[in-house]
């Protein structure tokens, strides 16, 4: 597939929508809409055979949702580019949302969020040797709740539909793969 033209449809500090005109290998043409968003980090903060989760209201869903701490650099990152390394972003998001600082951060993988729709990708990190500290939440996160959840409870939340965030589930899958054995315990 070859892009023969592109135009911006919409932009704000967090997102850009473009429409590409494409020519396929068979010569037919079409239109492809692409959502551009900055890359983000997701952090599995693990200790005592469990994880620190955050819950907040997610406007597009119209409800509150549990997930692992995650985020991107502040508004304007789309236009300005990254404000640091993926590891610095992971550390910043963990501290901002939970107040926790990681003594050890292990990179578990790099994933595409929705490759048929968006340019956004994310890095998955396992944080251990945690130390508490103050949060520094943005105004949009003022209603955020932090909770420690034993891994057995996390599995129950997944099974009964209380934990449905796709990136969080993908991050948890990477952690399970990194352990090698299905019954292994959380590091830390």
Short mmCIF file of N, CA, C and O in Angstrom, two decimals, residues 92-150:
data_model
loop_
_atom_site.label_atom_id
_atom_site.label_comp_id
_atom_site.label_asym_id
_atom_site.label_seq_id
_atom_site.Cartn_x
_atom_site.Cartn_y
_atom_site.Cartn_z
N UNK A 92 7.61 8.72 36.13
CA UNK A 92 6.79 9.92 36.36
C UNK A 92 5.32 9.55 36.53
O UNK A 92 4.65 10.07 37.44
N UNK A 93 4.80 8.68 35.70
CA UNK A 93 3.39 8.28 35.79
C UNK A 93 3.09 7.54 37.09
O UNK A 93 2.07 7.76 37.72
N UNK A 94 3.99 6.63 37.47
CA UNK A 94 3.80 5.89 38.71
C UNK A 94 3.74 6.84 39.91
O UNK A 94 2.83 6.75 40.74
N UNK A 95 4.68 7.76 39.98
CA UNK A 95 4.71 8.71 41.09
C UNK A 95 3.51 9.66 41.05
O UNK A 95 2.88 9.92 42.08
N UNK A 96 3.18 10.15 39.87
CA UNK A 96 2.06 11.09 39.72
C UNK A 96 0.75 10.47 40.18
O UNK A 96 -0.01 11.08 40.93
N UNK A 97 0.46 9.24 39.73
CA UNK A 97 -0.85 8.65 39.99
C UNK A 97 -0.96 7.93 41.32
O UNK A 97 -2.04 7.90 41.91
N UNK A 98 0.14 7.32 41.80
CA UNK A 98 0.06 6.52 43.03
C UNK A 98 0.89 7.09 44.18
O UNK A 98 0.69 6.69 45.32
N UNK A 99 1.86 7.94 43.87
CA UNK A 99 2.78 8.43 44.88
C UNK A 99 3.95 7.48 45.11
O UNK A 99 4.88 7.79 45.85
N UNK A 100 3.93 6.33 44.45
CA UNK A 100 4.98 5.33 44.64
C UNK A 100 6.20 5.64 43.79
O UNK A 100 6.08 6.12 42.67
N UNK A 101 7.37 5.34 44.36
CA UNK A 101 8.63 5.44 43.63
C UNK A 101 9.20 4.03 43.54
O UNK A 101 9.17 3.28 44.52
N UNK A 102 9.70 3.68 42.36
CA UNK A 102 10.23 2.33 42.14
C UNK A 102 11.74 2.30 42.33
O UNK A 102 12.46 3.06 41.69
N UNK A 103 12.21 1.42 43.21
CA UNK A 103 13.64 1.21 43.34
C UNK A 103 14.18 0.42 42.15
O UNK A 103 15.33 0.56 41.77
N UNK A 104 13.31 -0.39 41.56
CA UNK A 104 13.69 -1.20 40.40
C UNK A 104 12.58 -1.13 39.37
O UNK A 104 11.40 -1.25 39.70
N UNK A 105 12.96 -0.94 38.12
CA UNK A 105 12.00 -0.87 37.02
C UNK A 105 12.51 -1.79 35.91
O UNK A 105 13.63 -1.63 35.43
N UNK A 106 11.70 -2.75 35.54
CA UNK A 106 12.06 -3.72 34.51
C UNK A 106 11.15 -3.56 33.30
O UNK A 106 9.92 -3.58 33.44
N UNK A 107 11.75 -3.42 32.13
CA UNK A 107 10.97 -3.27 30.89
C UNK A 107 10.46 -4.64 30.46
O UNK A 107 11.25 -5.57 30.24
N UNK A 108 9.14 -4.79 30.35
CA UNK A 108 8.55 -6.07 29.96
C UNK A 108 8.24 -6.16 28.47
O UNK A 108 8.10 -7.25 27.93
N UNK A 109 8.09 -5.00 27.82
CA UNK A 109 7.80 -5.05 26.39
C UNK A 109 7.27 -3.74 25.84
O UNK A 109 7.01 -2.79 26.58
N UNK A 110 7.13 -3.73 24.53
CA UNK A 110 6.63 -2.56 23.79
C UNK A 110 5.51 -3.06 22.88
O UNK A 110 5.71 -4.02 22.13
N UNK A 111 4.34 -2.43 22.96
CA UNK A 111 3.16 -2.90 22.23
C UNK A 111 2.51 -1.78 21.42
O UNK A 111 2.67 -0.60 21.75
N UNK A 112 1.77 -2.16 20.39
CA UNK A 112 0.95 -1.24 19.62
C UNK A 112 -0.44 -1.22 20.25
O UNK A 112 -1.00 -2.28 20.55
N UNK A 113 -1.01 -0.03 20.44
CA UNK A 113 -2.33 0.05 21.06
C UNK A 113 -3.43 -0.45 20.13
O UNK A 113 -4.18 -1.35 20.48
N UNK A 114 -3.54 0.13 18.96
CA UNK A 114 -4.60 -0.24 18.01
C UNK A 114 -4.07 0.02 16.60
O UNK A 114 -4.40 1.02 15.97
N UNK A 115 -3.23 -0.88 16.08
CA UNK A 115 -2.51 -0.61 14.83
C UNK A 115 -3.39 -0.42 13.60
O UNK A 115 -2.94 0.14 12.61
N UNK A 116 -4.63 -0.83 13.64
CA UNK A 116 -5.53 -0.59 12.52
C UNK A 116 -6.18 0.78 12.55
O UNK A 116 -6.89 1.17 11.63
N UNK A 117 -5.91 1.54 13.62
CA UNK A 117 -6.59 2.81 13.83
C UNK A 117 -5.65 3.94 14.25
O UNK A 117 -5.85 5.09 13.89
N UNK A 118 -4.61 3.60 15.03
CA UNK A 118 -3.82 4.64 15.69
C UNK A 118 -2.32 4.37 15.60
O UNK A 118 -1.88 3.23 15.50
N UNK A 119 -1.55 5.46 15.69
CA UNK A 119 -0.09 5.38 15.73
C UNK A 119 0.41 5.14 17.15
O UNK A 119 1.61 4.92 17.35
N UNK A 120 -0.46 5.18 18.15
CA UNK A 120 -0.05 5.12 19.55
C UNK A 120 0.51 3.74 19.93
O UNK A 120 -0.07 2.71 19.61
N UNK A 121 1.64 3.78 20.63
CA UNK A 121 2.30 2.59 21.14
C UNK A 121 2.55 2.79 22.63
O UNK A 121 2.42 3.91 23.14
N UNK A 122 2.91 1.71 23.32
CA UNK A 122 3.20 1.86 24.74
C UNK A 122 4.24 0.87 25.22
O UNK A 122 4.39 -0.21 24.66
N UNK A 123 4.95 1.29 26.28
CA UNK A 123 5.94 0.45 26.93
C UNK A 123 5.36 -0.04 28.25
O UNK A 123 4.67 0.71 28.95
N UNK A 124 5.64 -1.30 28.56
CA UNK A 124 5.15 -1.94 29.78
C UNK A 124 6.32 -2.14 30.73
O UNK A 124 7.36 -2.67 30.33
N UNK A 125 6.11 -1.74 31.98
CA UNK A 125 7.16 -1.78 32.99
C UNK A 125 6.67 -2.49 34.24
O UNK A 125 5.52 -2.32 34.64
N UNK A 126 7.55 -3.25 34.87
CA UNK A 126 7.29 -3.84 36.17
C UNK A 126 8.08 -3.05 37.20
O UNK A 126 9.31 -2.96 37.10
N UNK A 127 7.39 -2.45 38.15
CA UNK A 127 8.02 -1.65 39.21
C UNK A 127 8.01 -2.44 40.51
O UNK A 127 6.96 -2.95 40.93
N UNK A 128 9.18 -2.55 41.13
CA UNK A 128 9.31 -3.22 42.43
C UNK A 128 10.18 -2.37 43.35
O UNK A 128 10.65 -1.32 42.95
N UNK A 129 10.38 -2.86 44.57
CA UNK A 129 11.11 -2.09 45.59
C UNK A 129 10.47 -0.71 45.73
O UNK A 129 11.11 0.33 45.55
N UNK A 130 9.18 -0.72 46.04
CA UNK A 130 8.37 0.51 46.05
C UNK A 130 8.49 1.27 47.36
O UNK A 130 8.52 0.69 48.44
N UNK A 131 8.54 2.59 47.22
CA UNK A 131 8.58 3.50 48.36
C UNK A 131 7.44 4.50 48.20
O UNK A 131 7.29 5.10 47.13
N UNK A 132 6.62 4.70 49.26
CA UNK A 132 5.51 5.67 49.15
C UNK A 132 5.99 7.11 49.16
O UNK A 132 7.05 7.42 49.71
N UNK A 133 5.20 7.96 48.56
CA UNK A 133 5.46 9.40 48.52
C UNK A 133 4.19 10.11 48.11
O UNK A 133 3.15 9.49 47.92
N UNK A 134 4.25 11.41 47.92
CA UNK A 134 3.06 12.16 47.53
C UNK A 134 2.71 11.96 46.05
O UNK A 134 3.59 11.74 45.22
N UNK A 135 1.43 12.04 45.74
CA UNK A 135 0.99 12.01 44.34
C UNK A 135 1.12 13.42 43.77
O UNK A 135 1.29 14.39 44.51
N UNK A 136 1.01 13.53 42.45
CA UNK A 136 1.03 14.84 41.77
C UNK A 136 0.06 14.75 40.60
O UNK A 136 0.41 15.01 39.46
N UNK A 137 -1.17 14.38 40.90
CA UNK A 137 -2.17 14.15 39.86
C UNK A 137 -2.57 15.44 39.15
O UNK A 137 -2.63 16.50 39.75
N UNK A 138 -2.88 15.26 37.86
CA UNK A 138 -3.38 16.37 37.05
C UNK A 138 -4.84 16.63 37.44
O UNK A 138 -5.49 15.78 38.06
N UNK A 139 -5.37 17.78 37.06
CA UNK A 139 -6.75 18.13 37.38
C UNK A 139 -7.73 17.08 36.88
O UNK A 139 -8.73 16.78 37.54
N UNK A 140 -7.44 16.49 35.73
CA UNK A 140 -8.34 15.47 35.16
C UNK A 140 -8.30 14.16 35.95
O UNK A 140 -9.13 13.29 35.73
N UNK A 141 -7.35 14.04 36.88
CA UNK A 141 -7.22 12.82 37.69
C UNK A 141 -7.63 13.05 39.14
O UNK A 141 -7.37 12.21 40.00
N UNK A 142 -8.30 14.16 39.41
CA UNK A 142 -8.64 14.51 40.79
C UNK A 142 -9.51 13.46 41.46
O UNK A 142 -9.45 13.29 42.68
N UNK A 143 -10.31 12.74 40.70
CA UNK A 143 -11.20 11.72 41.27
C UNK A 143 -10.56 10.34 41.33
O UNK A 143 -11.20 9.36 41.70
N UNK A 144 -9.27 10.24 40.98
CA UNK A 144 -8.59 8.95 40.93
C UNK A 144 -8.47 8.33 42.31
O UNK A 144 -8.22 9.01 43.30
N UNK A 145 -8.67 7.02 42.36
CA UNK A 145 -8.54 6.23 43.58
C UNK A 145 -7.41 5.24 43.35
O UNK A 145 -7.30 4.65 42.28
N UNK A 146 -6.57 5.05 44.36
CA UNK A 146 -5.49 4.06 44.32
C UNK A 146 -5.81 2.96 45.31
O UNK A 146 -6.26 3.24 46.42
N UNK A 147 -5.59 1.71 44.90
CA UNK A 147 -5.85 0.59 45.81
C UNK A 147 -4.86 -0.54 45.55
O UNK A 147 -4.49 -0.79 44.40
N UNK A 148 -4.47 -1.21 46.64
CA UNK A 148 -3.65 -2.41 46.51
C UNK A 148 -4.60 -3.59 46.35
O UNK A 148 -5.55 -3.75 47.11
N UNK A 149 -4.32 -4.43 45.36
CA UNK A 149 -5.17 -5.58 45.07
C UNK A 149 -4.30 -6.84 45.00
O UNK A 149 -3.38 -6.89 44.17
N UNK A 150 -4.58 -7.84 45.84
CA UNK A 150 -3.84 -9.10 45.72
C UNK A 150 -4.06 -9.69 44.33
O UNK A 150 -5.11 -9.48 43.71
#
